[in-house]
Coordinates of N, CA and C in Angstrom, one line a residue:
X1 N -9.8 29.0 -13.5 CA -9.8 27.6 -13.1 C -8.7 27.4 -12.1
X2 N -8.9 26.2 -11.4 CA -7.9 25.8 -10.3 C -6.5 25.8 -10.9
X3 N -6.3 25.2 -12.1 CA -5.0 25.1 -12.6 C -4.3 26.4 -12.8
X4 N -5.1 27.5 -13.2 CA -4.6 28.8 -13.4 C -3.9 29.4 -12.2
X5 N -4.6 29.3 -11.0 CA -4.1 29.8 -9.8 C -2.8 29.0 -9.4
X6 N -2.9 27.7 -9.5 CA -1.8 26.9 -9.1 C -0.5 27.2 -10.0
X7 N -0.7 27.3 -11.3 CA 0.4 27.6 -12.2 C 1.0 29.0 -11.8
X8 N 0.2 30.0 -11.5 CA 0.7 31.3 -11.1 C 1.5 31.2 -9.8
X9 N 1.0 30.4 -8.9 CA 1.8 30.2 -7.6 C 3.1 29.5 -7.9
X10 N 3.1 28.5 -8.7 CA 4.4 27.8 -9.0 C 5.3 28.8 -9.7
X11 N 4.8 29.7 -10.6 CA 5.6 30.7 -11.3 C 6.3 31.6 -10.3
X12 N 5.5 32.0 -9.2 CA 6.1 32.9 -8.2 C 7.3 32.2 -7.5
X13 N 7.1 30.9 -7.2 CA 8.2 30.2 -6.5 C 9.4 30.0 -7.4
X14 N 9.2 29.7 -8.6 CA 10.3 29.4 -9.5 C 11.1 30.7 -9.8
X15 N 10.3 31.8 -10.2 CA 11.0 33.0 -10.5 C 11.7 33.6 -9.2
X16 N 11.0 33.4 -8.1 CA 11.6 33.9 -6.8 C 12.9 33.3 -6.5
X17 N 13.1 32.0 -6.7 CA 14.3 31.3 -6.5 C 15.4 31.7 -7.5
X18 N 15.0 32.0 -8.7 CA 16.0 32.4 -9.7 C 16.5 33.7 -9.5
X19 N 15.8 34.6 -8.9 CA 16.3 36.0 -8.7 C 16.6 36.4 -7.3
X20 N 16.8 35.4 -6.4 CA 17.1 35.7 -5.0 C 18.4 36.5 -4.9
X21 N 19.4 36.0 -5.6 CA 20.7 36.7 -5.5 C 20.6 38.1 -6.0
X22 N 19.9 38.3 -7.1 CA 19.7 39.7 -7.6 C 19.0 40.6 -6.6
X23 N 18.0 40.1 -6.0 CA 17.2 40.9 -5.0 C 18.1 41.3 -3.9
X24 N 19.0 40.4 -3.4 CA 19.8 40.7 -2.3 C 20.8 41.8 -2.6
X25 N 21.3 41.8 -3.9 CA 22.2 42.9 -4.3 C 21.5 44.2 -4.2
X26 N 20.2 44.3 -4.5 CA 19.5 45.5 -4.5 C 18.9 45.9 -3.1
X27 N 19.3 45.1 -2.1 CA 18.9 45.3 -0.7 C 17.4 45.2 -0.5
X28 N 16.7 44.4 -1.4 CA 15.3 44.1 -1.2 C 15.3 42.6 -0.8
X29 N 14.5 42.4 0.3 CA 14.5 41.0 0.9 C 13.2 40.3 0.4
X30 N 13.5 39.2 -0.3 CA 12.4 38.2 -0.5 C 11.9 37.7 0.8
X31 N 10.6 37.4 0.9 CA 10.0 37.0 2.2 C 9.1 35.8 2.0
X32 N 9.1 34.8 2.9 CA 8.2 33.7 3.0 C 7.7 33.6 4.4
X33 N 6.4 33.6 4.6 CA 5.7 33.5 5.9 C 4.8 32.3 5.9
X34 N 4.9 31.4 6.8 CA 4.0 30.3 7.0 C 3.5 30.2 8.4
X35 N 2.2 30.3 8.5 CA 1.5 30.3 9.8 C 0.4 29.2 9.8
X36 N 0.1 28.6 11.0 CA -0.9 27.6 11.0 C -1.5 27.6 12.4
X37 N -2.6 27.0 12.6 CA -3.3 26.6 13.8 C -4.8 26.7 13.5
X38 N -5.5 27.7 14.0 CA -7.0 27.8 13.7 C -7.3 27.7 12.2
X39 N -6.5 28.4 11.4 CA -6.6 28.3 10.0 C -5.2 28.6 9.4
X40 N -5.0 28.2 8.2 CA -3.7 28.4 7.6 C -3.5 29.7 7.0
X41 N -2.2 30.2 7.0 CA -1.9 31.4 6.3 C -0.5 31.3 5.7
X42 N -0.3 31.7 4.5 CA 0.9 31.7 3.8 C 1.1 32.9 2.9
X43 N 2.3 33.4 2.9 CA 2.6 34.6 2.1 C 4.1 34.5 1.6
X44 N 4.2 34.8 0.3 CA 5.5 34.8 -0.3 C 5.6 36.0 -1.3
X45 N 6.8 36.7 -1.2 CA 7.0 37.8 -2.2 C 8.5 37.7 -2.6
X46 N 8.6 37.7 -4.0 CA 10.0 37.6 -4.6 C 10.1 38.8 -5.5
X47 N 11.2 39.5 -5.4 CA 11.5 40.6 -6.2 C 12.3 40.3 -7.5
X48 N 11.7 40.7 -8.6 CA 12.3 40.6 -9.9 C 13.2 41.8 -10.2
X49 N 12.8 42.9 -9.6 CA 13.6 44.2 -9.7 C 13.2 45.0 -8.5
X50 N 13.8 46.2 -8.4 CA 13.4 47.1 -7.3 C 12.0 47.6 -7.3
X51 N 11.3 47.4 -8.4 CA 9.9 47.9 -8.6 C 8.9 46.8 -8.9
X52 N 9.4 45.6 -9.2 CA 8.5 44.6 -9.6 C 8.7 43.3 -8.8
X53 N 7.6 42.7 -8.4 CA 7.7 41.5 -7.6 C 6.5 40.5 -7.9
X54 N 6.7 39.3 -7.6 CA 5.6 38.3 -7.7 C 5.2 37.9 -6.3
X55 N 3.9 37.6 -6.1 CA 3.4 37.3 -4.8 C 2.5 36.1 -4.8
X56 N 2.5 35.4 -3.7 CA 1.5 34.3 -3.5 C 1.0 34.3 -2.0
X57 N -0.3 34.3 -1.9 CA -0.9 34.4 -0.6 C -2.0 33.3 -0.4
X58 N -2.1 32.7 0.8 CA -3.2 31.8 1.1 C -3.8 32.3 2.4
X59 N -5.1 32.6 2.4 CA -5.7 33.1 3.6 C -7.2 33.0 3.4
X60 N -7.9 32.6 4.5 CA -9.4 32.5 4.5 C -9.9 31.7 3.3
X61 N -9.3 30.5 3.1 CA -9.6 29.6 2.0 C -9.4 30.1 0.6
X62 N -8.7 31.2 0.5 CA -8.4 31.8 -0.8 C -6.9 31.7 -1.1
X63 N -6.6 31.2 -2.3 CA -5.3 31.2 -2.8 C -5.1 32.2 -3.9
X64 N -4.2 33.2 -3.6 CA -4.0 34.3 -4.5 C -2.5 34.3 -5.1
X65 N -2.4 34.5 -6.4 CA -1.1 34.5 -7.0 C -1.1 35.6 -8.0
X66 N 0.0 36.5 -8.0 CA 0.0 37.6 -9.0 C 1.2 38.4 -8.9
X67 N 1.1 39.6 -9.4 CA 2.3 40.5 -9.5 C 2.0 41.8 -8.9
X68 N 3.1 42.5 -8.4 CA 3.0 43.8 -7.8 C 4.0 44.7 -8.5
X69 N 3.6 45.9 -8.8 CA 4.5 46.9 -9.4 C 4.4 48.2 -8.6
X70 N 5.6 48.6 -8.2 CA 5.7 49.9 -7.4 C 6.6 50.9 -8.1
X71 N 6.0 51.7 -9.0 CA 6.8 52.7 -9.7 C 7.5 53.7 -8.8
X72 N 7.0 53.9 -7.6 CA 7.6 54.8 -6.6 C 7.2 54.3 -5.2
X73 N 7.8 54.9 -4.2 CA 7.5 54.5 -2.9 C 6.1 54.9 -2.4
X74 N 5.5 55.7 -3.2 CA 4.2 56.3 -2.9 C 3.0 55.7 -3.7
X75 N 3.3 54.8 -4.6 CA 2.2 54.2 -5.4 C 2.5 52.8 -5.8
X76 N 1.5 51.9 -5.7 CA 1.6 50.5 -6.0 C 0.4 50.0 -6.7
X77 N 0.6 49.0 -7.6 CA -0.4 48.3 -8.4 C -0.2 46.8 -8.2
X78 N -1.3 46.1 -8.0 CA -1.3 44.6 -7.9 C -2.4 44.0 -8.8
X79 N -2.1 42.9 -9.4 CA -3.0 42.1 -10.2 C -2.7 40.7 -10.1
X80 N -3.7 39.8 -10.2 CA -3.5 38.4 -10.2 C -4.7 37.6 -10.2
X81 N -4.6 36.3 -9.8 CA -5.7 35.4 -9.9 C -6.0 34.8 -8.5
X82 N -7.3 34.6 -8.2 CA -7.7 34.0 -6.9 C -8.4 32.7 -7.2
X83 N -8.1 31.7 -6.3 CA -8.8 30.4 -6.4 C -9.5 30.2 -5.0
X84 N -10.8 30.0 -5.1 CA -11.6 29.8 -3.9 C -11.7 28.3 -3.6
X85 N -11.1 27.8 -2.5 CA -11.1 26.4 -2.2 C -12.5 25.9 -2.0
X86 N -13.4 26.7 -1.4 CA -14.8 26.2 -1.0 C -15.6 26.0 -2.3
X87 N -15.6 27.0 -3.2 CA -16.5 27.0 -4.4 C -15.8 26.3 -5.6
X88 N -14.5 26.1 -5.5 CA -13.7 25.6 -6.6 C -13.8 26.5 -7.8
X89 N -13.9 27.8 -7.6 CA -13.9 28.8 -8.7 C -12.7 29.7 -8.6
X90 N -12.3 30.3 -9.7 CA -11.3 31.2 -9.7 C -11.7 32.5 -10.4
X91 N -11.1 33.6 -10.1 CA -11.4 34.9 -10.6 C -10.2 35.8 -10.5
X92 N -10.2 36.9 -11.2 CA -9.1 37.9 -11.3 C -9.3 39.0 -10.2
X93 N -8.2 39.4 -9.6 CA -8.2 40.5 -8.7 C -7.3 41.6 -9.2
X94 N -7.5 42.8 -8.7 CA -6.7 44.0 -9.0 C -6.8 45.0 -7.9
X95 N -5.8 45.9 -7.8 CA -5.9 46.9 -6.7 C -4.7 47.9 -6.8
X96 N -4.9 49.0 -6.2 CA -3.9 50.1 -6.1 C -3.8 50.6 -4.7
X97 N -2.7 51.2 -4.3 CA -2.6 51.8 -3.0 C -1.6 53.0 -3.2
X98 N -1.8 54.1 -2.4 CA -1.0 55.3 -2.5 C -0.8 55.9 -1.2
X99 N 0.2 56.8 -1.1 CA 0.4 57.6 0.0 C 0.9 59.0 -0.4
X100 N 0.4 60.1 0.0 CA 0.8 61.4 -0.4 C 1.1 62.3 0.8
X101 N 2.2 63.1 0.8 CA 2.5 63.9 1.9 C 1.5 65.0 2.0
X102 N 1.1 65.4 3.3 CA 0.1 66.3 3.6 C 0.5 67.4 4.6
X103 N 1.8 67.3 5.1 CA 2.3 68.2 6.1 C 3.3 67.5 7.0
X104 N 3.7 68.2 8.0 CA 4.7 67.6 9.0 C 4.1 66.4 9.6
X105 N 4.7 65.2 9.4 CA 4.3 63.9 10.1 C 2.9 63.5 9.6
X106 N 2.4 64.1 8.5 CA 1.1 63.7 8.0 C 1.1 63.2 6.6
X107 N 0.3 62.2 6.3 CA 0.2 61.7 4.9 C -1.3 61.4 4.6
X108 N -1.7 61.4 3.4 CA -3.0 60.9 3.0 C -2.7 59.5 2.4
X109 N -3.4 58.5 3.0 CA -3.2 57.1 2.6 C -4.5 56.6 2.0
X110 N -4.4 55.8 0.9 CA -5.6 55.3 0.3 C -5.4 54.0 -0.5
X111 N -6.4 53.2 -0.7 CA -6.3 52.0 -1.4 C -7.7 51.6 -2.0
X112 N -7.6 50.8 -3.1 CA -8.8 50.2 -3.7 C -8.5 48.8 -4.2
X113 N -9.3 47.9 -3.8 CA -9.1 46.5 -4.2 C -10.4 45.9 -4.8
X114 N -10.2 45.2 -5.9 CA -11.4 44.6 -6.6 C -11.2 43.1 -6.6
X115 N -12.1 42.3 -5.9 CA -12.1 40.9 -5.9 C -10.9 40.3 -5.0
X116 N -10.2 41.1 -4.3 CA -9.1 40.7 -3.6 C -9.5 39.9 -2.3
X117 N -10.6 40.3 -1.7 CA -11.0 39.6 -0.5 C -12.1 38.6 -0.7
X118 N -12.6 38.6 -2.0 CA -13.6 37.6 -2.4 C -14.2 38.0 -3.7
X119 N -14.9 37.1 -4.3 CA -15.5 37.4 -5.7 C -16.6 38.4 -5.5
X120 N -16.6 39.4 -6.4 CA -17.6 40.5 -6.4 C -17.6 41.2 -5.1
X121 N -16.4 41.4 -4.5 CA -16.2 42.1 -3.3 C -15.1 43.1 -3.5
X122 N -15.5 44.4 -3.6 CA -14.6 45.5 -3.7 C -14.5 46.3 -2.4
X123 N -13.3 46.7 -2.1 CA -13.1 47.4 -0.8 C -12.2 48.6 -1.1
X124 N -12.4 49.7 -0.3 CA -11.7 50.9 -0.5 C -11.4 51.5 0.9
X125 N -10.4 52.4 0.9 CA -10.0 53.1 2.2 C -9.3 54.4 1.8
X126 N -9.7 55.5 2.5 CA -9.0 56.8 2.4 C -8.8 57.3 3.8
X127 N -7.6 57.6 4.2 CA -7.4 58.0 5.6 C -6.2 59.0 5.7
X128 N -6.2 59.7 6.8 CA -5.1 60.6 7.2 C -4.2 59.8 8.1
X129 N -2.9 59.7 7.6 CA -1.9 58.9 8.4 C -1.1 59.9 9.2
X130 N -1.2 59.7 10.6 CA -0.5 60.6 11.5 C 0.6 59.8 12.2
X131 N 1.8 60.3 12.0 CA 3.0 59.7 12.7 C 3.1 60.3 14.1
X132 N 2.9 59.5 15.1 CA 3.0 59.9 16.5 C 4.5 59.9 16.9
X133 N 5.2 58.8 16.7 CA 6.6 58.7 17.0 C 7.2 57.8 15.9
X134 N 8.4 57.5 16.0 CA 9.0 56.6 15.0 C 8.5 55.2 15.1
X135 N 7.9 54.7 14.1 CA 7.3 53.4 14.1 C 5.9 53.3 14.7
X136 N 5.3 54.5 15.0 CA 3.9 54.5 15.5 C 3.1 55.5 14.7
X137 N 2.0 54.9 14.2 CA 1.1 55.7 13.3 C -0.4 55.5 13.7
X138 N -1.2 56.5 13.4 CA -2.6 56.4 13.6 C -3.3 56.8 12.3
X139 N -4.3 56.0 11.8 CA -5.0 56.3 10.6 C -6.4 56.7 11.0
X140 N -6.9 57.8 10.4 CA -8.3 58.2 10.7 C -8.9 58.5 9.3
X141 N -10.1 57.9 9.0 CA -10.7 58.1 7.7 C -11.9 57.3 7.5
X142 N -12.2 56.9 6.2 CA -13.3 56.1 5.9 C -12.9 54.9 5.1
X143 N -13.6 53.8 5.3 CA -13.4 52.6 4.5 C -14.7 51.9 4.3
X144 N -14.8 51.1 3.2 CA -16.1 50.5 2.9 C -15.9 49.4 1.9
X145 N -17.1 48.8 1.6 CA -17.1 47.6 0.7 C -18.3 47.8 -0.3
X146 N -18.1 47.3 -1.5 CA -19.2 47.3 -2.5 C -19.2 46.0 -3.2
X147 N -20.4 45.6 -3.8 CA -20.4 44.4 -4.6 C -21.4 43.4 -4.0
X148 N -21.8 42.5 -4.8 CA -22.7 41.4 -4.4 C -22.1 40.4 -3.4
X149 N -20.8 40.3 -3.5 CA -20.1 39.3 -2.6 C -19.7 39.8 -1.3
X150 N -20.1 41.0 -0.9 CA -19.7 41.6 0.4 C -20.5 40.8 1.5
X151 N -19.8 40.2 2.5 CA -20.6 39.5 3.6 C -21.1 40.4 4.6
X152 N -22.0 40.0 5.4 CA -22.5 40.7 6.6 C -21.5 40.5 7.7
X153 N -20.9 41.6 8.2 CA -20.0 41.6 9.4 C -20.5 42.5 10.4
X154 N -19.9 42.5 11.6 CA -20.4 43.3 12.7 C -20.5 44.8 12.3
X155 N -19.5 45.3 11.7 CA -19.5 46.8 11.5 C -20.4 47.2 10.3
X156 N -20.8 46.2 9.5 CA -21.7 46.6 8.4 C -23.0 45.9 8.4
X157 N -23.5 45.4 9.6 CA -24.7 44.7 9.7 C -25.9 45.4 9.2
X158 N -26.0 46.7 9.4 CA -27.1 47.5 9.0 C -26.9 48.0 7.5
X159 N -25.7 48.3 7.1 CA -25.5 48.7 5.8 C -24.3 48.0 5.2
X160 N -24.5 46.9 4.5 CA -23.5 46.0 4.0 C -22.6 46.8 3.1
X161 N -23.1 47.7 2.3 CA -22.3 48.5 1.3 C -22.3 49.9 1.8
X162 N -21.2 50.6 1.7 CA -21.1 52.0 2.1 C -19.9 52.3 2.9
X163 N -19.6 53.6 3.1 CA -18.4 54.0 3.8 C -18.7 53.9 5.3
X164 N -17.6 53.6 6.1 CA -17.7 53.6 7.6 C -16.5 54.4 8.1
X165 N -16.7 55.2 9.1 CA -15.7 56.0 9.7 C -14.9 55.0 10.6
X166 N -13.5 55.2 10.6 CA -12.7 54.3 11.5 C -11.5 55.0 12.0
X167 N -10.9 54.4 13.0 CA -9.5 54.7 13.5 C -8.7 53.4 13.5
X168 N -7.5 53.5 13.1 CA -6.6 52.3 13.1 C -5.3 52.7 13.6
X169 N -4.7 51.8 14.4 CA -3.3 52.0 14.9 C -2.3 51.1 14.2
X170 N -1.1 51.6 14.1 CA 0.0 50.8 13.6 C 1.2 51.1 14.5
X171 N 1.3 50.3 15.5 CA 2.3 50.6 16.6 C 3.4 49.4 16.6
X172 N 4.6 49.8 16.5 CA 5.7 48.8 16.4 C 6.8 49.1 17.4
X173 N 7.2 48.0 18.1 CA 8.4 48.1 19.0 C 9.4 47.0 18.6
X174 N 10.7 47.4 18.7 CA 11.7 46.4 18.4 C 12.8 46.4 19.5
X175 N 13.1 45.2 19.9 CA 14.1 45.0 20.9 C 15.2 44.0 20.3
X176 N 16.2 43.6 21.0 CA 17.2 42.9 20.4 C 16.8 41.5 19.9
X177 N 15.9 40.8 20.6 CA 15.5 39.5 20.1 C 14.0 39.4 19.9
X178 N 13.3 40.5 20.2 CA 11.8 40.4 20.0 C 11.3 41.7 19.4
X179 N 10.2 41.6 18.6 CA 9.5 42.7 18.1 C 8.0 42.5 18.2
X180 N 7.3 43.6 18.4 CA 5.9 43.5 18.7 C 5.2 44.5 17.8
X181 N 4.1 44.1 17.1 CA 3.3 45.0 16.3 C 1.8 44.9 16.7
X182 N 1.2 46.1 17.0 CA -0.2 46.1 17.4 C -0.9 46.9 16.3
X183 N -2.0 46.3 15.8 CA -2.8 47.0 14.7 C -4.3 46.9 15.0
X184 N -4.7 47.7 16.1 CA -6.1 47.7 16.4 C -6.9 48.5 15.4
X185 N -8.2 48.1 15.2 CA -9.1 48.8 14.3 C -10.4 49.1 15.0
X186 N -10.8 50.4 15.1 CA -12.0 50.8 15.7 C -12.9 51.5 14.8
X187 N -14.1 51.0 14.6 CA -15.2 51.7 13.8 C -15.9 52.6 14.7
X188 N -16.2 53.8 14.2 CA -16.9 54.8 15.0 C -18.2 54.3 15.6
X189 N -18.8 53.4 15.0 CA -20.1 52.8 15.5 C -19.8 52.0 16.8
X190 N -18.5 51.7 17.1 CA -18.2 51.0 18.3 C -17.7 49.6 18.2
X191 N -17.5 49.1 17.0 CA -17.0 47.8 16.7 C -15.5 47.8 16.7
X192 N -14.9 46.9 17.5 CA -13.4 46.9 17.7 C -12.8 45.6 17.2
X193 N -11.7 45.7 16.5 CA -11.0 44.5 16.0 C -9.5 44.7 16.3
X194 N -8.9 43.6 16.5 CA -7.5 43.7 16.9 C -6.6 42.7 16.0
X195 N -5.3 43.0 15.9 CA -4.4 42.2 15.2 C -3.0 42.4 15.8
X196 N -2.5 41.4 16.6 CA -1.3 41.6 17.3 C -0.3 40.5 16.8
X197 N 0.9 41.0 16.5 CA 2.0 40.0 16.1 C 3.2 40.2 16.9
X198 N 3.7 39.0 17.4 CA 4.9 39.0 18.2 C 5.9 38.1 17.5
X199 N 7.1 38.6 17.3 CA 8.2 37.9 16.6 C 9.4 37.7 17.5
X200 N 9.9 36.5 17.5 CA 11.2 36.2 18.2 C 12.2 35.9 17.1
X201 N 13.3 36.7 17.1 CA 14.3 36.7 16.1 C 15.3 35.6 16.3
X202 N 15.2 34.5 15.5 CA 16.2 33.4 15.6 C 17.5 33.8 15.1
X203 N 17.5 34.6 14.0 CA 18.7 35.2 13.5 C 18.3 36.4 12.6
X204 N 19.3 37.0 12.0 CA 19.0 38.2 11.2 C 17.9 38.1 10.2
X205 N 17.7 36.9 9.6 CA 16.7 36.8 8.5 C 15.6 35.8 8.8
X206 N 15.5 35.3 10.1 CA 14.5 34.3 10.4 C 13.9 34.6 11.7
X207 N 12.5 34.5 11.8 CA 11.7 34.7 13.0 C 10.7 33.6 13.3
X208 N 10.5 33.4 14.6 CA 9.3 32.7 15.0 C 8.2 33.7 15.2
X209 N 7.0 33.4 14.6 CA 5.9 34.4 14.6 C 4.6 33.9 15.3
X210 N 4.1 34.7 16.2 CA 2.8 34.5 16.8 C 1.8 35.6 16.5
X211 N 0.7 35.3 15.9 CA -0.3 36.3 15.5 C -1.7 36.0 16.2
X212 N -2.3 37.0 16.7 CA -3.7 36.9 17.3 C -4.5 38.0 16.7
X213 N -5.6 37.6 16.1 CA -6.5 38.6 15.5 C -7.9 38.2 15.4
X214 N -8.8 39.1 15.2 CA -10.3 38.8 15.0 C -10.8 39.6 13.8
X215 N -9.9 39.9 12.9 CA -10.4 40.7 11.7 C -11.4 39.9 10.9
X216 N -12.3 40.7 10.2 CA -13.2 40.1 9.3 C -14.1 39.1 9.9
X217 N -14.5 39.4 11.2 CA -15.4 38.5 11.9 C -16.8 38.5 11.2
X218 N -17.3 37.4 10.7 CA -18.6 37.3 10.1 C -19.6 36.9 11.1
X219 N -20.7 37.7 11.3 CA -21.7 37.5 12.4 C -22.5 36.2 12.1
X220 N -22.4 35.7 10.9 CA -23.2 34.5 10.6 C -22.5 33.2 11.0
X221 N -21.2 33.3 11.3 CA -20.4 32.2 11.7 C -20.6 31.7 13.1
X222 N -20.8 32.6 14.0 CA -20.9 32.2 15.4 C -21.6 33.3 16.2
X223 N -22.1 33.0 17.4 CA -22.6 34.0 18.3 C -21.5 34.6 19.1
X224 N -20.4 34.0 19.2 CA -19.2 34.5 20.0 C -18.2 35.1 19.1
X225 N -17.3 35.9 19.7 CA -16.3 36.5 18.9 C -15.3 35.5 18.5
X226 N -14.9 35.5 17.2 CA -14.0 34.6 16.6 C -12.6 35.1 16.6
X227 N -11.8 34.6 17.6 CA -10.4 35.0 17.7 C -9.5 33.9 17.1
X228 N -8.6 34.3 16.2 CA -7.7 33.4 15.5 C -6.3 33.5 16.2
X229 N -5.8 32.3 16.4 CA -4.4 32.2 16.9 C -3.6 31.4 15.8
X230 N -2.5 32.1 15.4 CA -1.7 31.4 14.4 C -0.2 31.6 14.7
X231 N 0.6 30.6 14.5 CA 2.0 30.6 14.8 C 2.8 29.9 13.7
X232 N 4.0 30.4 13.5 CA 4.8 29.8 12.4 C 6.2 30.5 12.3
X233 N 6.6 30.6 11.0 CA 7.9 31.1 10.8 C 7.9 32.2 9.6
X234 N 8.8 33.1 9.7 CA 9.1 34.1 8.7 C 10.6 34.0 8.3
X235 N 10.8 33.9 7.0 CA 12.2 33.8 6.5 C 12.4 34.8 5.4
X236 N 13.5 35.5 5.4 CA 13.9 36.6 4.4 C 15.2 36.3 3.8
X237 N 15.3 36.4 2.5 CA 16.6 36.2 1.9 C 16.8 37.0 0.7

């Protein structure tokens, strides 16, 4: 129900405020990100310990509130509740992600999410992570979606469910007052998506953020490419 998701989000905010000082002592930074324009985006993560945190996310008309547990730097678990603003329904999500060393500058990266992107929509990814330089990575592998709730998108128009070969970049540059992150995604079939984030550092723990992306473009929404522009603030404490 709607009340369940709202209560979980309030719990995230209350617990996060209560443990802010503790998280700072452990050198883990609580984070709040608020972006708006074409559509709204909000993200909050508060650490209860060095391995356990509460999260709240609003994106694509979905409000998600839950918990994340990272027993090590190489494995994480998340679980929580989702409220869909359009359908006024709520449902439970869960997921795991991992990274394993595979050689010099190589890792195997994988993830599986259930209901995280939508009801009856499960997604998975397995890829080889290649470190090109410090802060610059390339992922090569397969990703796919399963479930009745998977929408038709450009890359899966012919096969809504099933694995798709892909290449993804994770490139990051940092200067004194500015940082830039580029996260292009290319499916082997030829479909290209982009996600660019520019940050201007107001001070050590606060940034102005500009994001441009066209991820998860649904071919039923428009005949033209849907590019999202979002701007806002990021605050860490």
